[in-house]
Structure formats: C-alpha cells, structure tokens
PDB file of C-alpha atoms in Angstrom:
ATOM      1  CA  UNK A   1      -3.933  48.394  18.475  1.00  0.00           C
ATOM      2  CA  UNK A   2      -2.958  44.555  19.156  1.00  0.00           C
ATOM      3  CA  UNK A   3      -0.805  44.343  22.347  1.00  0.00           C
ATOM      4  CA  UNK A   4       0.451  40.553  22.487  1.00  0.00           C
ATOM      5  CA  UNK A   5      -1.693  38.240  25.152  1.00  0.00           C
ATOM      6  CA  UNK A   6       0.639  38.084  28.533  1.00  0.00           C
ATOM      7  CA  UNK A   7       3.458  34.706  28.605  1.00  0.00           C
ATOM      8  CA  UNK A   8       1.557  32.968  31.878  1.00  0.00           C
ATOM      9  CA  UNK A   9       3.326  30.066  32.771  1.00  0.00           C
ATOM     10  CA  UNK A  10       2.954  27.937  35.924  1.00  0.00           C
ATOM     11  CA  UNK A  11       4.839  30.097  38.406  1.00  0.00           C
ATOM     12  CA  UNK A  12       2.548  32.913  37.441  1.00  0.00           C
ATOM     13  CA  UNK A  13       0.333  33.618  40.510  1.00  0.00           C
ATOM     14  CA  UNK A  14      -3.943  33.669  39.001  1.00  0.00           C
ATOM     15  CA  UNK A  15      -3.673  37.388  40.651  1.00  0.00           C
ATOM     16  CA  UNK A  16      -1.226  38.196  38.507  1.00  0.00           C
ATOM     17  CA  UNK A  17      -2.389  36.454  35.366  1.00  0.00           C
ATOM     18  CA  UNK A  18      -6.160  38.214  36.223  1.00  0.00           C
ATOM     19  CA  UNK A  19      -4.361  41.647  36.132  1.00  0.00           C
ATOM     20  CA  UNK A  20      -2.246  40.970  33.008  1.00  0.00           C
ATOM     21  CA  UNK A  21      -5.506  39.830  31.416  1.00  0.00           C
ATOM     22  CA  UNK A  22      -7.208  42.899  32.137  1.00  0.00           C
ATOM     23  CA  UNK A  23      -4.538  45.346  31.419  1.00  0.00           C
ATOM     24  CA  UNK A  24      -4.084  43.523  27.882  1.00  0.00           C
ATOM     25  CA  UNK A  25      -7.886  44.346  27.152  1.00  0.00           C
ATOM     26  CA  UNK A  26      -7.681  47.735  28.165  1.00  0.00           C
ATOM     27  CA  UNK A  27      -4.713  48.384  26.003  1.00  0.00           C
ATOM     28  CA  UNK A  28      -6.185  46.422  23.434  1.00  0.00           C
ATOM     29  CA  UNK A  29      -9.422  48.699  23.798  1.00  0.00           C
ATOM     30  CA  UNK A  30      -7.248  52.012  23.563  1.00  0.00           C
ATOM     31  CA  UNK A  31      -7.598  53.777  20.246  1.00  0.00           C
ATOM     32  CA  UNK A  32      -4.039  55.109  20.925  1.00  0.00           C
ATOM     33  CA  UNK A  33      -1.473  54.770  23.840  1.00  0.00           C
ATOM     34  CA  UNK A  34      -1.841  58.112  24.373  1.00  0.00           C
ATOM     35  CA  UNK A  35      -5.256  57.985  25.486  1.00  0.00           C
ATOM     36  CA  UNK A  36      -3.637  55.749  28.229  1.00  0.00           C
ATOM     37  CA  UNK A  37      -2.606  58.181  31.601  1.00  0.00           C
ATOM     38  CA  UNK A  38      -2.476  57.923  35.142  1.00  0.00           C
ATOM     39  CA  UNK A  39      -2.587  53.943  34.484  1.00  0.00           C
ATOM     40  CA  UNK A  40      -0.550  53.505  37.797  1.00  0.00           C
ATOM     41  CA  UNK A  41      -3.221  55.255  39.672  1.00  0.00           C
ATOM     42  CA  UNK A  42      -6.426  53.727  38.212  1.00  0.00           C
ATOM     43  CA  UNK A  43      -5.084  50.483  38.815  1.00  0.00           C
ATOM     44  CA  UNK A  44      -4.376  50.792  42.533  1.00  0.00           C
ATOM     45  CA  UNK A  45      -7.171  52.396  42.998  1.00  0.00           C
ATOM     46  CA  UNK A  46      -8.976  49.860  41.506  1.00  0.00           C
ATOM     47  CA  UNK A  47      -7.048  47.330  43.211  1.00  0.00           C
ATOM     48  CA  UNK A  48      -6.918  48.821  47.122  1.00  0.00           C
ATOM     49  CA  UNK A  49     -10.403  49.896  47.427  1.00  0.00           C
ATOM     50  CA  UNK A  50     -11.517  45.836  45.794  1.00  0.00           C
ATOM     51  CA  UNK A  51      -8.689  44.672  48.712  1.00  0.00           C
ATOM     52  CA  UNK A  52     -10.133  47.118  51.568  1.00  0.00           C
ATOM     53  CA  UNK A  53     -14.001  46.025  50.421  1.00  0.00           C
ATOM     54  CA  UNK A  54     -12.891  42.068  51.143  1.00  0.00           C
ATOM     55  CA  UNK A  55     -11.097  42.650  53.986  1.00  0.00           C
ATOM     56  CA  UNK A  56     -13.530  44.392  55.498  1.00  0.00           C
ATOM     57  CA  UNK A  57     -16.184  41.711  55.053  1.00  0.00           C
ATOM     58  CA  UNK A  58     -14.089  38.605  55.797  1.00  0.00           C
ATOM     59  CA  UNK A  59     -13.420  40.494  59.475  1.00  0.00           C
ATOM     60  CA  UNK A  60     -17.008  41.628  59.996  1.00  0.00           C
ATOM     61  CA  UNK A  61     -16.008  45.543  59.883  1.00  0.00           C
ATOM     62  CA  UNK A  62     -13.589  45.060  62.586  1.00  0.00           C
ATOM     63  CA  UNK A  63     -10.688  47.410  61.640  1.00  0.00           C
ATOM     64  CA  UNK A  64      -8.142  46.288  64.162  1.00  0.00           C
ATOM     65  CA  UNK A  65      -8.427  42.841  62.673  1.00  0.00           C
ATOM     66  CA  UNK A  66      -8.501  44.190  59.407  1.00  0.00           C
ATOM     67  CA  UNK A  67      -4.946  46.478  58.957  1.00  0.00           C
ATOM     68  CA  UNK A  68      -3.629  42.802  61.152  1.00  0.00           C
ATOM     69  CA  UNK A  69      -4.056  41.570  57.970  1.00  0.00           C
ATOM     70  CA  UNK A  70      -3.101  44.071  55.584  1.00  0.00           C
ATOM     71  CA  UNK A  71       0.203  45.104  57.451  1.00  0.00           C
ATOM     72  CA  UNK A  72      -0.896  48.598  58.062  1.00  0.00           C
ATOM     73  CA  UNK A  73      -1.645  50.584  61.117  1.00  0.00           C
ATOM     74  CA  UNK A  74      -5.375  51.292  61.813  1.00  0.00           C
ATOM     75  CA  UNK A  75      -4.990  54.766  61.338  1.00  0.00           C
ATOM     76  CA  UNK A  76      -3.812  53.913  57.590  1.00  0.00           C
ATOM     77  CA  UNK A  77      -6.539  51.204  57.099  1.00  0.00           C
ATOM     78  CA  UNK A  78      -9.089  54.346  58.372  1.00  0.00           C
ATOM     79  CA  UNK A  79      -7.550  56.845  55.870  1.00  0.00           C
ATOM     80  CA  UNK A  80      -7.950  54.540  53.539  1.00  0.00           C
ATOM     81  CA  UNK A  81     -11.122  53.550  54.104  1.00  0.00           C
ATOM     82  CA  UNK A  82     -12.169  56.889  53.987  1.00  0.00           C
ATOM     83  CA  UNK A  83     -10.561  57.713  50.674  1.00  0.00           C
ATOM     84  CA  UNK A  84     -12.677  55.340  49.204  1.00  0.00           C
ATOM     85  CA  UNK A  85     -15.593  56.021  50.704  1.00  0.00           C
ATOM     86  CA  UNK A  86     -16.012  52.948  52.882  1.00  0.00           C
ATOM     87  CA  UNK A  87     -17.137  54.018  55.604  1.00  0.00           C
TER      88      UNK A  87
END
C-alpha cells in the first residue's frame, strides 16, 4: 500500500512534518490498514515518554521545574513518569 507523501509547506512546524514523515512510512510499511490499531495510543506513547525523557534531562531530574514546563502538576509529571518507567 502507497499512502501519498504529506503536503509540507512553510507554515508546517519540522515537529509536525517529522511525525507526518513517520506515520507515512508506517502506513506505507502496513501490509493492510487493518493491521493498523490503537495508532492513537502508540503514537502518544511514543511521543510523551520521548517529551518526559528530554525534559527531564534539560532540568537535571528536577520535577518541579520539569511539569513548569510541561503545564502539568507534579503529581501528573510523577504519574507519568512512572507509567513509563522513568523513574
């Protein structure tokens, strides 16, 4: 199966061109689109626990710092870091 490259034009952000990229291989890779569930999930997955991994480093393991920057309340950031087995 042949799913068309993504239209990126300049008010594309490279996040979002990186993510249509890879989600045109994967399709592209797929035998048949109905091998293709729970895509929502394995891409945030995928996409939070990369996030929570550089945020972490950038502020030195310092989670108050940390869900500052996110937007979320520690006790989130700690759920979350737990979910993914970060700490």
């Amino acid at each position: 199966m042949n799913i068309p490259k993504p239209q990126l034009n300049k008010n594309t952000s490279q996040l979002q061109q990186h993510v249509e990229i890879e989600l045109t291989r994967y399709f592209n890779a797929l035998d048949d689109l109905s091998d293709a569930t729970s895509l929502h999930k394995m891409v945030m997955d995928e996409v939070e626990a990369a996030l929570l991994r550089f945020v972490m480093t950038k502020t030195n393991g310092n989670q108050s710092m940390a869900a500052g920057i996110l937007g979320i309340n520690r006790n989130t950031l700690r759920k979350k870091l737990a979910q993914y087995d970060l700490i």
